[in-house]
GROMACS .gro file of C-alpha atoms in nm:
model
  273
    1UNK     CA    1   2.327   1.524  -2.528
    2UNK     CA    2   1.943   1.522  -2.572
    3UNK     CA    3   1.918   1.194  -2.498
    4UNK     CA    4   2.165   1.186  -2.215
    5UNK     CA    5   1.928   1.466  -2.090
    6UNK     CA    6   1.578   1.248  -2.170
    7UNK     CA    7   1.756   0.897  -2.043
    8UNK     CA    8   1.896   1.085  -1.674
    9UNK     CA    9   1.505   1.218  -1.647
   10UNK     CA   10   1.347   0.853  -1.749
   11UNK     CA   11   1.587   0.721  -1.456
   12UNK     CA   12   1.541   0.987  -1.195
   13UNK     CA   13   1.154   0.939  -1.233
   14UNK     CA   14   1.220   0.564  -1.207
   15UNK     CA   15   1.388   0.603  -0.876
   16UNK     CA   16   1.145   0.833  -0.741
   17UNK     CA   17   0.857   0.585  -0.823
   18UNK     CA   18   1.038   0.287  -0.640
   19UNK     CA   19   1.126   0.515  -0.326
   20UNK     CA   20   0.714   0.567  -0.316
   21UNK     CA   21   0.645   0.189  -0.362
   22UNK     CA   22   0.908   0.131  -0.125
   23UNK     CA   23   0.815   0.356   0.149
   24UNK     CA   24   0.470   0.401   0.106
   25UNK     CA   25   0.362   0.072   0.311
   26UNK     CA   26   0.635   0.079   0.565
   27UNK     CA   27   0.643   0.332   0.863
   28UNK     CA   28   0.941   0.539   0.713
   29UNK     CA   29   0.732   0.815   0.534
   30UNK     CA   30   0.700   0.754   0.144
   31UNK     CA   31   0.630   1.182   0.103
   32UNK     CA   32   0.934   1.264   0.310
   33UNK     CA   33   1.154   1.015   0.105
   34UNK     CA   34   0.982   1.159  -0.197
   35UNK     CA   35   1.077   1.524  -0.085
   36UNK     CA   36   1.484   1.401  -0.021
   37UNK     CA   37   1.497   1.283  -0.342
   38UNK     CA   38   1.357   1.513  -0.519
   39UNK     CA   39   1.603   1.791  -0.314
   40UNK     CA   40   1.885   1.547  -0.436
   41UNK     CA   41   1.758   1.521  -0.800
   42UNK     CA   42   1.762   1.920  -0.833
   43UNK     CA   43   1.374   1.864  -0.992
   44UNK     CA   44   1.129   2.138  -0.912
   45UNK     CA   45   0.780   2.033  -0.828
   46UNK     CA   46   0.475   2.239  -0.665
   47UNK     CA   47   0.245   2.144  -0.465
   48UNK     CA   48   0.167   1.780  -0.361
   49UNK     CA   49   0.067   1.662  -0.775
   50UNK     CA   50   0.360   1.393  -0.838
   51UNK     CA   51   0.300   1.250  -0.473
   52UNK     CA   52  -0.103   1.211  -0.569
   53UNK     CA   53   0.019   1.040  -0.869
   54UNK     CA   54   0.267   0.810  -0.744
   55UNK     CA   55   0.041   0.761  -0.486
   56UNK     CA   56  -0.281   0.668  -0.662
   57UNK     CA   57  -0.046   0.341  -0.807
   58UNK     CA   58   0.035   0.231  -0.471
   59UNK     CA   59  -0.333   0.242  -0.395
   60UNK     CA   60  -0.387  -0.017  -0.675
   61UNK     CA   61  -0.126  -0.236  -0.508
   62UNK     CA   62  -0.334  -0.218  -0.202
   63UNK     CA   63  -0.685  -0.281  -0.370
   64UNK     CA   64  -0.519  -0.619  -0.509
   65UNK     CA   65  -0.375  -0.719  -0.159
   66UNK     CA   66  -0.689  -0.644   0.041
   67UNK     CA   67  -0.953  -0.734  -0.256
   68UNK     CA   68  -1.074  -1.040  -0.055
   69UNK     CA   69  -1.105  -0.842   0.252
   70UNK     CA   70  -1.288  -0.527   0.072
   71UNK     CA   71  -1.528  -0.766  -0.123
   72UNK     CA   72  -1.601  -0.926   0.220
   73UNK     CA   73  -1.661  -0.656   0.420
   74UNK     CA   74  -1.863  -0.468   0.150
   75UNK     CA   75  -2.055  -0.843   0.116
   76UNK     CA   76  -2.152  -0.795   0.485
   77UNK     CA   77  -2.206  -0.506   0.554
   78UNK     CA   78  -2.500  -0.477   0.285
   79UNK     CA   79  -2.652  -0.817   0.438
   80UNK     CA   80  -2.629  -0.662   0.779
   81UNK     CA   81  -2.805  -0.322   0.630
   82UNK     CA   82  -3.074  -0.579   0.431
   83UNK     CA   83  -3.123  -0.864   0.699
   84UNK     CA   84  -2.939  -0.772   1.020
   85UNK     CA   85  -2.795  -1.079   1.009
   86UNK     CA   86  -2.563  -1.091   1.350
   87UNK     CA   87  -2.290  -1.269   1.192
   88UNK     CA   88  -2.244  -0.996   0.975
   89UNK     CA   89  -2.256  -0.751   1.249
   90UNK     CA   90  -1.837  -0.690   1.282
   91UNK     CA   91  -1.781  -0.664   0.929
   92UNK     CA   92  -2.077  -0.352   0.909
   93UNK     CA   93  -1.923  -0.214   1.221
   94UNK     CA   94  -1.567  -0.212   1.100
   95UNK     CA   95  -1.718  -0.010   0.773
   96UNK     CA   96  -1.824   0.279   1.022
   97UNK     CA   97  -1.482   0.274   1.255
   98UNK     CA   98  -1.311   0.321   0.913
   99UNK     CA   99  -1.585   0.574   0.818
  100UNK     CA  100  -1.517   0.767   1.163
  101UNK     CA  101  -1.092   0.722   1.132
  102UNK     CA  102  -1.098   0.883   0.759
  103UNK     CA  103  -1.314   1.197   0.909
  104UNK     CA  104  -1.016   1.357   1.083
  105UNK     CA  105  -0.761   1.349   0.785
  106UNK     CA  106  -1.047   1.428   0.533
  107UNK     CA  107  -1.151   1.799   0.700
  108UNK     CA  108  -0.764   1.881   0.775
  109UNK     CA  109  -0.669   1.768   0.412
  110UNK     CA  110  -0.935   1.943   0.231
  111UNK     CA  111  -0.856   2.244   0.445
  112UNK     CA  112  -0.521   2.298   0.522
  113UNK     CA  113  -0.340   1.985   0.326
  114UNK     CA  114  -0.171   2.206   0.035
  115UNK     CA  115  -0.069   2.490   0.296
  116UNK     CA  116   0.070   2.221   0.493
  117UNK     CA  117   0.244   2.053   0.181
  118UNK     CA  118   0.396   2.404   0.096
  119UNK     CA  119   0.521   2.502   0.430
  120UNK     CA  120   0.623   2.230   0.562
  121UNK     CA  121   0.808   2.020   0.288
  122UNK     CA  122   1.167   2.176   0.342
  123UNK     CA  123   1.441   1.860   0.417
  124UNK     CA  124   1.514   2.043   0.747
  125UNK     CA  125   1.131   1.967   0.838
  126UNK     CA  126   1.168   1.582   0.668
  127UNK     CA  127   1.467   1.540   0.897
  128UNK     CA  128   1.263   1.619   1.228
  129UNK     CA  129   0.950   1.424   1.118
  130UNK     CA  130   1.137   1.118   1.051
  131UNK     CA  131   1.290   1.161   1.402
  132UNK     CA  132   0.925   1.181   1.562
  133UNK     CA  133   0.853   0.891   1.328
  134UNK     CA  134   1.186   0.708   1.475
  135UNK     CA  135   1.039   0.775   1.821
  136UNK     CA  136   0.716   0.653   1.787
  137UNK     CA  137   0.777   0.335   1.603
  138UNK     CA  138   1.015   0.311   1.900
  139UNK     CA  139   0.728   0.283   2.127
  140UNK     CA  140   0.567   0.004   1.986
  141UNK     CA  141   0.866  -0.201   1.918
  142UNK     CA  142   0.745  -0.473   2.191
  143UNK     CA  143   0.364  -0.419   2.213
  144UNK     CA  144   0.156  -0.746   2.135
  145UNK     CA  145  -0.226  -0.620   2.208
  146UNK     CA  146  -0.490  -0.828   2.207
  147UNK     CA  147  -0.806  -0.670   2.015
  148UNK     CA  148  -0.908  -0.829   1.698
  149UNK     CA  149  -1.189  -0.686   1.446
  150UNK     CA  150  -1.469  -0.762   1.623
  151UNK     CA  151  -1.321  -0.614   1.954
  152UNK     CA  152  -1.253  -0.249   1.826
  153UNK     CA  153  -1.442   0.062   1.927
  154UNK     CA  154  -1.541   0.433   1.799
  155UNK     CA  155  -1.279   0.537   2.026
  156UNK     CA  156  -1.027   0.321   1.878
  157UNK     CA  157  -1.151   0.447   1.537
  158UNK     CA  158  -1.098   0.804   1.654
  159UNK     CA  159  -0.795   0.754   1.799
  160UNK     CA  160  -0.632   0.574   1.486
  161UNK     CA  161  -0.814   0.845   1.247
  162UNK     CA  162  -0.632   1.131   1.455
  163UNK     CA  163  -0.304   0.948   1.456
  164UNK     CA  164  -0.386   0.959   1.021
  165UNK     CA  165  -0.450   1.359   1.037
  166UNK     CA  166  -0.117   1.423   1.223
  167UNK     CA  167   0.082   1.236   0.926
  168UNK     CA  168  -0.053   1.521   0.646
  169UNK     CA  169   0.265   1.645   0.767
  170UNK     CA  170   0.559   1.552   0.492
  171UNK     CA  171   0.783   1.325   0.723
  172UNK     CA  172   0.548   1.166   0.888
  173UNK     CA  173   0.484   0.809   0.780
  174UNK     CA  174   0.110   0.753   0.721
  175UNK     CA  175   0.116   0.350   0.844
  176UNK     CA  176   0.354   0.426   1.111
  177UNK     CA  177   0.156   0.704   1.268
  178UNK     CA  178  -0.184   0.470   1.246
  179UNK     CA  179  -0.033   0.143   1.297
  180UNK     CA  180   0.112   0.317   1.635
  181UNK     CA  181  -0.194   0.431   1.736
  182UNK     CA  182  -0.352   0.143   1.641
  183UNK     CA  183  -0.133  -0.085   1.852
  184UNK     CA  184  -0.147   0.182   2.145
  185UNK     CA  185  -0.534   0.121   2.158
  186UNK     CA  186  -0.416  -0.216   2.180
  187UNK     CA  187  -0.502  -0.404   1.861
  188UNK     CA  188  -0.313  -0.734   1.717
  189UNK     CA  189  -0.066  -0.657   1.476
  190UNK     CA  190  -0.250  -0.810   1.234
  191UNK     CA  191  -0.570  -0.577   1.291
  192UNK     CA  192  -0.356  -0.297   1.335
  193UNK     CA  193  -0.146  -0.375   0.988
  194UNK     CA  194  -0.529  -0.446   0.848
  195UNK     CA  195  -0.675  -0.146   0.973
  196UNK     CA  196  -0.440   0.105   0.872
  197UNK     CA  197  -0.395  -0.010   0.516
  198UNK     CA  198  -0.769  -0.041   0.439
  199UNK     CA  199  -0.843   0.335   0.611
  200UNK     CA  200  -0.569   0.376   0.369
  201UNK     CA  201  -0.813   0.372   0.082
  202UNK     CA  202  -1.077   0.544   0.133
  203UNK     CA  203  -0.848   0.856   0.175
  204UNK     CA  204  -0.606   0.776  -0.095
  205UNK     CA  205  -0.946   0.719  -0.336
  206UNK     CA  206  -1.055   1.081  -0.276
  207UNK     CA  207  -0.766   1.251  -0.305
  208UNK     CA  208  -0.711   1.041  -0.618
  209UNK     CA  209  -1.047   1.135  -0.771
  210UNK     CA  210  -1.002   1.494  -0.665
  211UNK     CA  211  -0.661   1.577  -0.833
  212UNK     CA  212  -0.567   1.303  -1.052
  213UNK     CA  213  -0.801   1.451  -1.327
  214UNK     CA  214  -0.667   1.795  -1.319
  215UNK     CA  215  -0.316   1.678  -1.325
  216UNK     CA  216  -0.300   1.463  -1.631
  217UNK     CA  217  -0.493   1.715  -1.805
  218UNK     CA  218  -0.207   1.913  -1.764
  219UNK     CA  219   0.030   2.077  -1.975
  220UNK     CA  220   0.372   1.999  -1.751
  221UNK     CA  221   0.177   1.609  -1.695
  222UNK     CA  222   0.174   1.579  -2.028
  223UNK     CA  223   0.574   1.710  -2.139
  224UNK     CA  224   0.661   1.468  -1.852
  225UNK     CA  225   0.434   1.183  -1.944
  226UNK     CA  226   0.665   0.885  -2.014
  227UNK     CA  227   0.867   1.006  -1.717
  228UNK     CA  228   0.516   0.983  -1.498
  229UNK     CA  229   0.426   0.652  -1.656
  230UNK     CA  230   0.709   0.528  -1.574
  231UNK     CA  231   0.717   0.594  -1.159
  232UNK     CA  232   0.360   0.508  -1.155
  233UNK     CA  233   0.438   0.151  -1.279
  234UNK     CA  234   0.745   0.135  -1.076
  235UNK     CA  235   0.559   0.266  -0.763
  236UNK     CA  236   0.285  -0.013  -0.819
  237UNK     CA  237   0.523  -0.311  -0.853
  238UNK     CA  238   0.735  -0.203  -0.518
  239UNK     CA  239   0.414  -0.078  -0.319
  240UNK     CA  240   0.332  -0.469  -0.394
  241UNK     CA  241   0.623  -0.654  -0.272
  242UNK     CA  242   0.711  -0.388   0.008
  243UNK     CA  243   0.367  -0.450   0.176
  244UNK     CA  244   0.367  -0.817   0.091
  245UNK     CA  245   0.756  -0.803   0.261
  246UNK     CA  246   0.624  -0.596   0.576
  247UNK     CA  247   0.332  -0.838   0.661
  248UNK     CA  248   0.586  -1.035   0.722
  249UNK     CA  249   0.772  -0.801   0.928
  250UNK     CA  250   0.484  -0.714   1.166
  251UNK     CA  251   0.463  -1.085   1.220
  252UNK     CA  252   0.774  -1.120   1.405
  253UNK     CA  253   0.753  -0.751   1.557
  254UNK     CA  254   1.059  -0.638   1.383
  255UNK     CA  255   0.977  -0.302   1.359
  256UNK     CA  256   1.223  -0.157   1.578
  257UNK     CA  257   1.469  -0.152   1.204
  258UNK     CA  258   1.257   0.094   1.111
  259UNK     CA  259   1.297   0.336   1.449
  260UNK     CA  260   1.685   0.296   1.405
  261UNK     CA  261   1.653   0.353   0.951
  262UNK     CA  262   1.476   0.667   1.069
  263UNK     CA  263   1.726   0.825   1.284
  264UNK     CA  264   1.981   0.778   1.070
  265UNK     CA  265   1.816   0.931   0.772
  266UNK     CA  266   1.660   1.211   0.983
  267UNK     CA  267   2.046   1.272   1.137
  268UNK     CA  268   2.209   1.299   0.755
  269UNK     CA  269   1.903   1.456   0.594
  270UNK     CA  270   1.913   1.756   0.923
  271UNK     CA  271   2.276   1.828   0.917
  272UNK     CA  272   2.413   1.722   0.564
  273UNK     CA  273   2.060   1.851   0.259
   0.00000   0.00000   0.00000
């Protein structure tokens, strides 16, 4: 029965790491997903440690996918510090609009983000976030803007760094909340899928370095730690194929699947968990 018990655990953690990989690039809220789950798994968890984890693998998936573009822009923007070379002028600026969007969810994370985990990570709250999440990935379904990198602005950066704050809240999805915002400022689908998944890692990186330490240290990380190793490989692999899969998706402006996934799952998590 012990190893019934182990093998069920091993499996349930397996799960839970490919629902993050899954849902962590595509605008259906990987920490509301994480939150059903767990509610459906009867596993206890406090505070926002597992999602940190999980999520700290599906920033590796990103690094890989966006190394060329990180490597370039970090090229730049020290030649544009060094020689103010013009050409290198976009890349430098697009460092400080990420700079300026990662503000906003940096001071209401450090301040308020495990209040907000705690209180607001009931399913009856998932089920109403996805259903604002529905509803705005609703209103983008059509829009084909026309800003590329070089055409952005601090307001845009605000605007898309706001958008980024709001989705602290468990439900709503991260890149559907700035890829919204991003297209609503009117950005290609391309910038906006760019944009939001590099502002992604600066303020995955320092939550990472903030908490990861503390939680592996830890004596529950470390009774759990095949368990943990396993979702955080799991959650790496998907987070790499789902985002590769949903490039693809924001090509042909599909997203409207997304709007009608989200109902559904808000309607059945609201009136049946």
């Amino acid at each position: 029965m012990e190893f019934v018990s182990e093998l069920w655990t091993i499996i349930q953690y397996f799960i839970l790491g490919l629902v993050q990989g899954v849902t962590e690039p595509i605008p259906i809220s990987s920490s509301g997903h994480l939150i059903i789950f767990r509610e459906l798994f009867g596993i206890e968890a406090s505070g926002l440690s597992f999602e940190i984890f999980v999520n700290f693998a599906s920033l590796l998936a990103v690094f890989i996918i966006y190394w060329n573009d990180i490597i370039r822009l970090i090229k730049n923007g020290i030649i544009y510090l060094i020689k103010q070379d013009p050409e290198a002028k976009s890349d430098f600026q697009f460092i400080i609009y990420l700079i300026v969007a990662t503000i906003p969810v940096g001071i209401i994370g450090l301040l308020f983000g495990d209040a907000i985990g705690e209180a607001l990570s009931g399913t009856n709250v998932v089920g109403v976030t996805l259903l604002i999440t529905a509803a705005a990935v609703w209103m983008i379904r059509n829009l084909r803007g026309r800003k590329n990198d070089r055409d952005l602005t601090l307001k845009d950066a605000l605007i898309v760094g706001l958008a980024q704050a709001v989705a602290v809240t468990p439900g709503i999805s991260r890149s559907g909340s700035t890829i919204v915002a991003s297209m609503l400022v009117g950005m290609r689908q391309e910038t906006a899928l760019r944009f939001s998944f590099l502002l992604y890692i600066p303020v995955s990186l320092g939550t990472t370095i903030i908490e990861v330490p503390k939680l592996v240290s830890s004596p529950e990380f470390q009774s759990m730690l095949i368990p943990n190793i396993i979702a955080f490989i799991t959650a790496f692999i998907a987070t790499y194929f789902a985002l590769k899969w949903f490039m693809n998706i924001m090509a042909k402006g599909n997203l409207k699947y997304f709007s009608y996934y989200c109902v559904v799952v808000g309607l059945l998590v609201i009136f049946f968990l």
